[in-house]
mmCIF file of C-alpha atoms and ligand atoms in Angstrom:
data_model
loop_
_atom_site.group_PDB
_atom_site.id
_atom_site.type_symbol
_atom_site.label_atom_id
_atom_site.label_comp_id
_atom_site.label_asym_id
_atom_site.label_seq_id
_atom_site.Cartn_x
_atom_site.Cartn_y
_atom_site.Cartn_z
ATOM 1 C CA MET A 1 59.949 248.932 160.882
ATOM 2 C CA PHE A 2 58.716 246.681 158.068
ATOM 3 C CA ALA A 3 56.663 249.358 156.702
ATOM 4 C CA PHE A 4 59.845 251.183 155.803
ATOM 5 C CA ALA A 5 61.684 248.311 154.686
ATOM 6 C CA ALA A 6 58.880 247.729 152.226
ATOM 7 C CA LEU A 7 58.849 251.165 150.888
ATOM 8 C CA LEU A 8 62.743 251.053 150.189
ATOM 9 C CA VAL A 9 61.852 247.735 148.309
ATOM 10 C CA VAL A 10 59.179 249.479 146.364
ATOM 11 C CA ALA A 11 61.427 252.386 145.567
ATOM 12 C CA SER A 12 64.252 250.338 144.071
ATOM 13 C CA ALA A 13 61.846 248.719 141.954
ATOM 14 C CA THR A 14 61.362 252.192 140.049
ATOM 15 C CA LEU A 15 57.652 252.143 140.846
ATOM 16 C CA PRO A 16 56.105 255.564 140.752
ATOM 17 C CA ARG A 17 56.900 258.012 143.394
ATOM 18 C CA ALA A 18 53.341 258.452 145.129
ATOM 19 C CA LEU A 19 54.820 255.558 147.494
ATOM 20 C CA ALA A 20 52.089 256.354 150.093
ATOM 21 C CA HIS A 21 49.219 255.634 147.765
ATOM 22 C CA GLY A 22 48.762 252.911 145.013
ATOM 23 C CA GLY A 23 46.111 250.249 143.977
ATOM 24 C CA VAL A 24 45.106 246.926 143.097
ATOM 25 C CA LEU A 25 47.929 245.257 140.986
ATOM 26 C CA SER A 26 46.892 241.701 140.632
ATOM 27 C CA TYR A 27 43.966 239.134 141.029
ATOM 28 C CA GLU A 28 43.637 235.530 141.906
ATOM 29 C CA ASN A 29 41.233 233.031 141.191
ATOM 30 C CA ALA A 30 41.020 229.171 141.672
ATOM 31 C CA GLY A 31 44.600 228.966 141.220
ATOM 32 C CA ASN A 32 44.860 231.590 138.106
ATOM 33 C CA TRP A 33 46.904 234.545 138.616
ATOM 34 C CA TYR A 34 45.827 237.685 136.491
ATOM 35 C CA GLN A 35 48.378 240.689 136.179
ATOM 36 C CA GLY A 36 46.712 243.984 136.549
ATOM 37 C CA TRP A 37 46.974 247.272 134.510
ATOM 38 C CA ALA A 38 50.317 248.905 135.159
ATOM 39 C CA PRO A 39 49.338 252.599 135.461
ATOM 40 C CA TYR A 40 52.635 254.176 134.965
ATOM 41 C CA ASN A 41 53.736 251.749 131.703
ATOM 42 C CA SER A 42 52.407 252.956 128.311
ATOM 43 C CA PRO A 43 48.955 251.681 127.743
ATOM 44 C CA VAL A 44 50.182 250.431 124.231
ATOM 45 C CA GLY A 45 50.115 246.312 124.457
ATOM 46 C CA GLN A 46 48.648 246.202 127.850
ATOM 47 C CA THR A 47 46.562 242.774 127.889
ATOM 48 C CA THR A 48 44.726 242.587 131.224
ATOM 49 C CA ILE A 49 41.361 241.490 132.964
ATOM 50 C CA GLN A 50 41.788 244.572 134.960
ATOM 51 C CA ARG A 51 40.183 247.902 133.366
ATOM 52 C CA PRO A 52 42.734 250.748 133.033
ATOM 53 C CA TRP A 53 43.365 252.987 135.794
ATOM 54 C CA SER A 54 45.600 256.051 135.691
ATOM 55 C CA THR A 55 47.173 256.913 139.086
ATOM 56 C CA TYR A 56 48.219 255.746 142.739
ATOM 57 C CA ASN A 57 46.908 259.036 144.097
ATOM 58 C CA PRO A 58 43.441 258.583 145.962
ATOM 59 C CA ILE A 59 40.299 260.149 144.776
ATOM 60 C CA THR A 60 39.314 262.643 147.629
ATOM 61 C CA ASP A 61 35.886 263.558 146.092
ATOM 62 C CA PRO A 62 33.292 260.855 146.318
ATOM 63 C CA THR A 63 31.507 262.797 143.760
ATOM 64 C CA ASP A 64 34.560 262.585 141.270
ATOM 65 C CA PRO A 65 33.797 261.368 137.736
ATOM 66 C CA THR A 66 36.555 258.680 137.920
ATOM 67 C CA LEU A 67 35.081 257.077 141.186
ATOM 68 C CA SER A 68 33.994 253.741 139.386
ATOM 69 C CA CYS A 69 36.933 252.552 138.200
ATOM 70 C CA ASN A 70 39.597 255.165 138.971
ATOM 71 C CA ASP A 71 39.778 256.190 135.105
ATOM 72 C CA ASP A 72 37.642 257.581 132.484
ATOM 73 C CA GLY A 73 35.401 254.565 132.490
ATOM 74 C CA THR A 74 36.752 253.116 129.362
ATOM 75 C CA SER A 75 38.040 249.327 128.585
ATOM 76 C CA GLY A 76 41.527 248.760 127.567
ATOM 77 C CA ALA A 77 42.310 248.485 123.849
ATOM 78 C CA LEU A 78 43.287 244.832 124.424
ATOM 79 C CA GLN A 79 40.850 244.058 127.131
ATOM 80 C CA LEU A 80 40.587 240.552 128.757
ATOM 81 C CA THR A 81 37.816 239.146 130.700
ATOM 82 C CA ALA A 82 38.217 236.195 133.503
ATOM 83 C CA THR A 83 36.050 233.412 133.544
ATOM 84 C CA VAL A 84 34.826 233.104 137.407
ATOM 85 C CA GLN A 85 32.993 230.393 139.019
ATOM 86 C CA ALA A 86 29.911 231.694 140.979
ATOM 87 C CA GLY A 87 30.659 230.822 144.714
ATOM 88 C CA SER A 88 34.445 231.093 143.838
ATOM 89 C CA ALA A 89 36.801 233.211 146.176
ATOM 90 C CA ILE A 90 38.829 236.092 143.991
ATOM 91 C CA THR A 91 41.436 237.660 145.835
ATOM 92 C CA ALA A 92 42.744 241.355 144.714
ATOM 93 C CA TYR A 93 46.255 242.235 145.792
ATOM 94 C CA TRP A 94 47.564 245.950 146.465
ATOM 95 C CA ASN A 95 51.123 246.962 146.709
ATOM 96 C CA GLN A 96 52.789 246.120 149.345
ATOM 97 C CA VAL A 97 52.688 247.051 152.207
ATOM 98 C CA TRP A 98 49.499 248.986 151.930
ATOM 99 C CA PRO A 99 49.946 252.132 153.976
ATOM 100 C CA HIS A 100 46.566 252.705 155.272
ATOM 101 C CA ALA A 101 44.910 250.903 158.165
ATOM 102 C CA TYR A 102 41.891 253.035 159.002
ATOM 103 C CA GLY A 103 38.819 252.736 156.745
ATOM 104 C CA PRO A 104 36.647 249.859 155.351
ATOM 105 C CA MET A 105 37.045 247.579 152.695
ATOM 106 C CA LEU A 106 34.170 247.196 150.061
ATOM 107 C CA VAL A 107 33.400 244.972 146.893
ATOM 108 C CA TYR A 108 30.910 245.684 144.182
ATOM 109 C CA LEU A 109 29.673 243.974 141.154
ATOM 110 C CA ALA A 110 27.997 245.741 138.071
ATOM 111 C CA GLN A 111 26.483 243.650 135.174
ATOM 112 C CA CYS A 112 27.000 244.729 131.840
ATOM 113 C CA PRO A 113 24.358 244.844 129.119
ATOM 114 C CA GLY A 114 25.099 242.650 126.292
ATOM 115 C CA THR A 115 27.712 239.869 125.875
ATOM 116 C CA THR A 116 30.509 241.446 127.367
ATOM 117 C CA CYS A 117 31.935 244.371 129.192
ATOM 118 C CA THR A 118 34.378 245.367 126.543
ATOM 119 C CA GLY A 119 33.458 248.801 125.328
ATOM 120 C CA VAL A 120 31.062 249.410 128.439
ATOM 121 C CA ASN A 121 31.582 252.478 130.106
ATOM 122 C CA SER A 122 31.847 251.817 133.890
ATOM 123 C CA ASP A 123 30.148 255.164 134.583
ATOM 124 C CA THR A 124 27.033 253.804 132.901
ATOM 125 C CA LEU A 125 26.638 250.649 135.194
ATOM 126 C CA SER A 126 24.596 249.774 138.131
ATOM 127 C CA TRP A 127 26.579 248.667 140.973
ATOM 128 C CA PHE A 128 25.616 246.454 144.128
ATOM 129 C CA LYS A 129 27.906 245.482 147.224
ATOM 130 C CA ILE A 130 28.695 241.956 147.607
ATOM 131 C CA ASP A 131 31.261 242.444 150.469
ATOM 132 C CA GLN A 132 32.299 245.229 153.198
ATOM 133 C CA SER A 133 34.487 245.237 156.308
ATOM 134 C CA GLY A 134 34.431 248.626 158.268
ATOM 135 C CA LEU A 135 35.476 248.639 161.939
ATOM 136 C CA ILE A 136 35.953 245.513 163.226
ATOM 137 C CA ASN A 137 36.570 246.098 166.742
ATOM 138 C CA GLY A 138 37.447 248.947 169.051
ATOM 139 C CA THR A 139 36.912 252.261 168.569
ATOM 140 C CA ILE A 140 36.673 254.638 165.590
ATOM 141 C CA GLY A 141 39.676 256.521 166.768
ATOM 142 C CA ASP A 142 41.590 253.789 167.744
ATOM 143 C CA GLY A 143 40.068 250.445 166.317
ATOM 144 C CA PHE A 144 41.072 247.626 163.919
ATOM 145 C CA TRP A 145 39.412 248.026 160.547
ATOM 146 C CA GLY A 146 38.875 246.390 157.278
ATOM 147 C CA ASP A 147 41.758 248.022 155.823
ATOM 148 C CA GLY A 148 43.859 246.708 159.000
ATOM 149 C CA LEU A 149 42.714 243.285 158.122
ATOM 150 C CA MET A 150 43.513 243.752 154.207
ATOM 151 C CA ILE A 151 47.116 244.871 155.419
ATOM 152 C CA ALA A 152 47.278 241.735 157.656
ATOM 153 C CA GLN A 153 46.266 239.682 154.992
ATOM 154 C CA ASN A 154 49.354 240.191 152.570
ATOM 155 C CA SER A 155 47.689 243.469 151.595
ATOM 156 C CA SER A 156 45.168 241.452 149.742
ATOM 157 C CA TRP A 157 41.334 241.250 149.999
ATOM 158 C CA THR A 158 39.510 238.152 149.306
ATOM 159 C CA THR A 159 35.755 237.863 148.508
ATOM 160 C CA THR A 160 33.394 235.205 147.346
ATOM 161 C CA ILE A 161 31.433 235.757 144.396
ATOM 162 C CA PRO A 162 27.999 234.740 145.494
ATOM 163 C CA SER A 163 26.613 231.580 144.279
ATOM 164 C CA THR A 164 23.274 233.594 143.920
ATOM 165 C CA VAL A 165 24.300 236.278 141.460
ATOM 166 C CA PRO A 166 23.280 235.515 137.700
ATOM 167 C CA SER A 167 25.860 234.458 135.397
ATOM 168 C CA GLY A 168 26.748 237.083 132.996
ATOM 169 C CA ASN A 169 29.385 239.507 132.279
ATOM 170 C CA TYR A 170 30.332 242.000 135.183
ATOM 171 C CA LEU A 171 32.818 244.446 136.555
ATOM 172 C CA ILE A 172 34.082 243.667 140.037
ATOM 173 C CA ARG A 173 35.306 246.886 141.743
ATOM 174 C CA PHE A 174 37.664 246.479 145.168
ATOM 175 C CA GLU A 175 37.910 249.286 146.935
ATOM 176 C CA THR A 176 39.695 250.469 149.992
ATOM 177 C CA ILE A 177 38.623 253.955 151.777
ATOM 178 C CA ALA A 178 41.439 255.458 153.979
ATOM 179 C CA LEU A 179 40.096 257.769 157.106
ATOM 180 C CA HIS A 180 43.306 258.566 158.287
ATOM 181 C CA SER A 181 43.027 262.187 157.101
ATOM 182 C CA LEU A 182 40.060 264.039 155.879
ATOM 183 C CA PRO A 183 38.771 264.430 153.198
ATOM 184 C CA ALA A 184 38.527 260.805 152.687
ATOM 185 C CA GLN A 185 40.572 258.969 150.244
ATOM 186 C CA PHE A 186 38.774 256.659 147.837
ATOM 187 C CA TYR A 187 40.933 253.831 145.705
ATOM 188 C CA PRO A 188 38.770 251.517 143.574
ATOM 189 C CA GLU A 189 40.009 249.560 140.881
ATOM 190 C CA CYS A 190 37.971 247.345 138.499
ATOM 191 C CA ALA A 191 38.088 244.017 136.637
ATOM 192 C CA GLN A 192 35.874 242.163 134.000
ATOM 193 C CA ILE A 193 34.799 238.813 134.806
ATOM 194 C CA ASN A 194 32.365 236.560 133.405
ATOM 195 C CA ILE A 195 30.350 234.897 136.201
ATOM 196 C CA VAL A 196 29.559 231.254 135.189
ATOM 197 C CA GLY A 197 27.517 229.038 137.014
ATOM 198 C CA GLY A 198 25.356 231.457 138.634
ATOM 199 C CA GLY A 199 22.183 231.767 140.319
ATOM 200 C CA SER A 200 18.906 233.712 139.716
ATOM 201 C CA LEU A 201 19.140 236.380 142.781
ATOM 202 C CA GLN A 202 19.020 239.848 140.905
ATOM 203 C CA PRO A 203 19.913 242.892 143.200
ATOM 204 C CA THR A 204 16.879 244.879 144.560
ATOM 205 C CA ALA A 205 16.552 248.614 143.649
ATOM 206 C CA ALA A 206 17.625 249.617 147.069
ATOM 207 C CA GLU A 207 20.715 247.582 146.654
ATOM 208 C CA LEU A 208 22.010 249.311 143.047
ATOM 209 C CA THR A 209 23.811 252.338 142.871
ATOM 210 C CA THR A 210 26.019 254.176 140.657
ATOM 211 C CA PHE A 211 29.693 255.633 140.926
ATOM 212 C CA PRO A 212 29.590 258.566 141.573
ATOM 213 C CA GLY A 213 26.597 258.784 143.270
ATOM 214 C CA ALA A 214 26.787 255.900 146.127
ATOM 215 C CA TYR A 215 28.450 258.308 148.086
ATOM 216 C CA SER A 216 28.446 261.852 149.743
ATOM 217 C CA ALA A 217 30.774 264.078 151.429
ATOM 218 C CA THR A 218 28.472 264.172 154.059
ATOM 219 C CA ASP A 219 28.014 260.654 154.625
ATOM 220 C CA PRO A 220 28.869 259.536 158.263
ATOM 221 C CA GLY A 221 31.286 256.815 156.952
ATOM 222 C CA ILE A 222 32.951 259.345 154.811
ATOM 223 C CA ASN A 223 33.130 262.481 156.855
ATOM 224 C CA CYS A 224 34.665 260.390 159.502
ATOM 225 C CA ASP A 225 37.020 262.243 161.925
ATOM 226 C CA LEU A 226 39.027 259.740 163.663
ATOM 227 C CA TYR A 227 40.686 262.353 165.700
ATOM 228 C CA THR A 228 37.923 263.745 168.057
ATOM 229 C CA ASN A 229 37.364 263.065 171.506
ATOM 230 C CA GLU A 230 33.785 261.090 170.549
ATOM 231 C CA ALA A 231 35.674 259.070 168.055
ATOM 232 C CA LEU A 232 38.103 257.490 170.949
ATOM 233 C CA THR A 233 34.600 256.048 172.625
ATOM 234 C CA GLU A 234 32.517 255.704 169.151
ATOM 235 C CA THR A 235 32.452 251.784 168.569
ATOM 236 C CA THR A 236 30.019 252.177 165.881
ATOM 237 C CA TYR A 237 30.773 253.010 162.187
ATOM 238 C CA VAL A 238 28.479 253.241 159.374
ATOM 239 C CA ILE A 239 29.649 251.618 156.241
ATOM 240 C CA PRO A 240 29.031 254.113 153.027
ATOM 241 C CA GLY A 241 27.101 252.864 150.003
ATOM 242 C CA PRO A 242 24.094 251.061 149.571
ATOM 243 C CA PRO A 243 22.890 247.878 151.606
ATOM 244 C CA LEU A 244 24.648 244.537 150.913
ATOM 245 C CA TYR A 245 23.366 242.450 147.989
ATOM 246 C CA GLY A 246 20.633 239.969 149.267
ATOM 247 C CA SER A 247 20.345 241.688 152.502
ATOM 248 C CA SER A 248 17.169 244.050 151.797
ATOM 249 C CA GLY A 249 14.640 241.181 150.430
ATOM 250 C CA SER A 250 13.954 240.234 146.960
ATOM 251 C CA THR A 251 10.845 238.938 145.128
ATOM 252 C CA SER A 252 13.116 236.111 143.809
ATOM 253 C CA VAL A 253 14.057 234.692 147.451
ATOM 254 C CA ALA A 254 11.248 232.516 149.145
ATOM 255 C CA PRO A 255 10.222 233.886 152.165
ATOM 256 C CA ALA A 256 11.796 231.820 155.282
ATOM 257 C CA PRO A 257 9.707 229.224 156.881
ATOM 258 C CA PRO A 258 7.805 230.210 159.998
ATOM 259 C CA THR A 259 10.172 229.258 163.027
ATOM 260 C CA SER A 260 7.564 228.042 165.297
ATOM 261 C CA ALA A 261 6.268 224.783 164.975
ATOM 262 C CA PRO A 262 2.482 224.354 163.457
ATOM 263 C CA ALA A 263 1.594 222.479 166.840
ATOM 264 C CA THR A 264 -2.050 222.240 165.758
ATOM 265 C CA SER A 265 -1.942 221.096 162.238
ATOM 266 C CA ALA A 266 -2.520 217.543 161.751
ATOM 267 C CA PRO A 267 0.729 215.537 161.070
ATOM 268 C CA HIS A 268 0.396 213.682 158.037
ATOM 269 C CA ALA A 269 3.060 211.379 157.684
ATOM 270 C CA PRO A 270 4.403 211.536 154.153
ATOM 271 C CA THR A 271 4.740 208.361 152.371
ATOM 272 C CA THR A 272 7.121 209.217 150.330
ATOM 273 C CA ILE A 273 10.510 211.773 150.806
ATOM 274 C CA SER A 274 10.258 214.456 147.786
ATOM 275 C CA PRO A 275 13.989 215.476 146.708
ATOM 276 C CA PRO A 276 15.100 218.879 148.377
ATOM 277 C CA PRO A 277 13.889 221.754 146.059
ATOM 278 C CA VAL A 278 16.541 223.600 143.988
ATOM 279 C CA THR A 279 16.902 226.829 145.571
ATOM 280 C CA THR A 280 18.748 230.010 144.513
ATOM 281 C CA ALA A 281 18.354 231.702 148.017
ATOM 282 C CA PRO A 282 21.518 231.866 150.158
ATOM 283 C CA THR A 283 22.394 228.818 152.131
ATOM 284 C CA SER A 284 23.735 228.204 155.401
ATOM 285 C CA VAL A 285 26.446 226.095 153.810
ATOM 286 C CA ALA A 286 29.160 227.490 151.426
ATOM 287 C CA GLN A 287 29.487 225.986 148.139
ATOM 288 C CA GLN A 288 32.576 224.704 146.443
ATOM 289 C CA TYR A 289 35.321 227.224 146.687
ATOM 290 C CA GLY A 290 33.156 229.341 148.717
ATOM 291 C CA GLN A 291 34.512 230.827 152.203
ATOM 292 C CA CYS A 292 33.811 228.686 155.128
ATOM 293 C CA GLY A 293 36.051 230.394 157.865
ATOM 294 C CA GLY A 294 38.696 232.619 158.951
ATOM 295 C CA VAL A 295 39.459 235.828 161.152
ATOM 296 C CA GLY A 296 36.563 238.040 160.618
ATOM 297 C CA TRP A 297 34.232 235.628 158.564
ATOM 298 C CA SER A 298 30.701 235.885 159.693
ATOM 299 C CA GLY A 299 29.307 233.460 157.151
ATOM 300 C CA PRO A 300 28.480 229.699 156.615
ATOM 301 C CA THR A 301 31.478 227.560 158.359
ATOM 302 C CA ALA A 302 30.013 224.332 156.672
ATOM 303 C CA CYS A 303 30.478 223.171 153.324
ATOM 304 C CA ALA A 304 27.940 221.544 150.776
ATOM 305 C CA SER A 305 27.883 217.681 150.705
ATOM 306 C CA GLY A 306 31.247 216.570 149.158
ATOM 307 C CA PHE A 307 33.248 219.518 150.139
ATOM 308 C CA THR A 308 35.685 220.044 153.030
ATOM 309 C CA CYS A 309 36.454 223.185 154.823
ATOM 310 C CA THR A 310 40.083 223.922 154.153
ATOM 311 C CA GLU A 311 42.290 226.287 155.589
ATOM 312 C CA GLN A 312 44.311 228.358 153.175
ATOM 313 C CA ASN A 313 45.654 230.928 155.898
ATOM 314 C CA SER A 314 44.096 231.991 159.433
ATOM 315 C CA TYR A 315 42.076 234.524 157.557
ATOM 316 C CA TYR A 316 40.553 232.365 154.884
ATOM 317 C CA SER A 317 39.181 228.938 154.732
ATOM 318 C CA GLN A 318 37.806 227.616 151.560
ATOM 319 C CA CYS A 319 35.130 224.579 150.519
ATOM 320 C CA LEU A 320 37.289 222.074 148.386
HETATM 321 C C1 NAG B 401 40.503 243.367 166.942
HETATM 322 O O1 NAG B 401 40.524 241.946 165.664
HETATM 323 C C2 NAG B 401 41.860 241.456 165.336
HETATM 324 C C3 NAG B 401 41.577 240.575 164.235
HETATM 325 O O2 NAG B 401 40.298 239.714 164.400
HETATM 326 C C4 NAG B 401 42.165 240.657 166.550
HETATM 327 O O3 NAG B 401 43.686 240.505 165.951
HETATM 328 C C5 NAG B 401 42.642 241.694 167.394
HETATM 329 O O4 NAG B 401 43.233 241.068 168.711
HETATM 330 C C6 NAG B 401 41.176 242.217 167.964
HETATM 331 N N1 NAG B 401 41.483 243.499 168.950
HETATM 332 C C7 NAG B 401 40.557 243.640 170.092
HETATM 333 C C8 NAG B 401 41.216 244.356 170.853
HETATM 334 O O5 NAG B 401 39.430 242.497 170.289
HETATM 335 C C1 NAG B 402 51.550 238.117 149.064
HETATM 336 O O1 NAG B 402 50.899 238.958 147.831
HETATM 337 C C2 NAG B 402 51.899 238.829 146.870
HETATM 338 C C3 NAG B 402 51.251 239.633 145.914
HETATM 339 O O2 NAG B 402 51.443 241.165 146.575
HETATM 340 C C4 NAG B 402 52.104 237.434 146.068
HETATM 341 O O3 NAG B 402 52.852 237.144 145.100
HETATM 342 C C5 NAG B 402 52.440 236.500 147.272
HETATM 343 O O4 NAG B 402 52.141 234.992 146.712
HETATM 344 C C6 NAG B 402 51.508 236.700 148.361
HETATM 345 N N1 NAG B 402 52.007 235.759 149.503
HETATM 346 C C7 NAG B 402 51.053 234.756 150.109
HETATM 347 C C8 NAG B 402 51.910 234.165 151.246
HETATM 348 O O5 NAG B 402 50.265 234.605 150.003
HETATM 349 CU CU1 CU B 403 48.059 256.965 150.501
#
């Protein structure tokens, strides 16, 4: 069993004893690697973009005060921030091999007031969800989940910072929720990023939430028993949390043009071609560094002019 072999490797690397659990250990963006916080080392001298976190153990209460970033919400004494281009991909890496294949993957952003997230308690922020993957196929009881995809992708998850997100300082919160036993297990860790080159689409009120606050123990996606008879036929899973960013309408997005041609209007041929308007609404092509393909990907598969969709692995293609 590869999982067993991996656990032996982990044990010999003198990692903590909570071998069945863990968290995000490192990040990658645009070719830059960022080592994460080491929760079982002394906090003294740790310099990382990741927010401090305290335990490999799961949080099992969705109202737990540590639910925002798996700690008390404070930044590190030597906290760093990564500069990240809007539209670029950022990957979080969990300890290998992540053991829990049943449950959803979720990624959130929260903008910090002021000019830095350092010193801002994560418990005070409003979060919006930029990525999620629930039940990919099969049934609740025996299906393939976002968590399984994360494991299949080298125990990592790649998400694209939406190109529409306003530039600024954010926390990014990667979360895997494990449903193999009840209560559900929450594994959230956060990192500080400064998003540059962003757009102007603010999340709507309906898309914003808090941690704790976003989840309840009675949410169908959290109080989800995989071991009932119904679970073996149920193919619908409701991912917990707010609607995805950009999905619930916003005043700063222009309404879609009517799809039926205005047959009755007199066609006046324009004598000049106007340049395309600058738009901040989501487009059907991926921008530079944006994801454009891969197993499970349902977003754009074409790249903006001048960029080519390039396969990085079977789960991730990127416009370069
Ligand atoms: C479920 O999805 C995964 C990943 O896309 C794929 O490898 C697997 O074959 C699918 N299983 C079924 C039963 O469709
Ligand atoms: C798999 O993840 C590890 C970090 O956990 C990383 O060092 C390694 O480069 C990754 N391998 C691939 C093929 O991406
Ligand atoms: Cu575990």
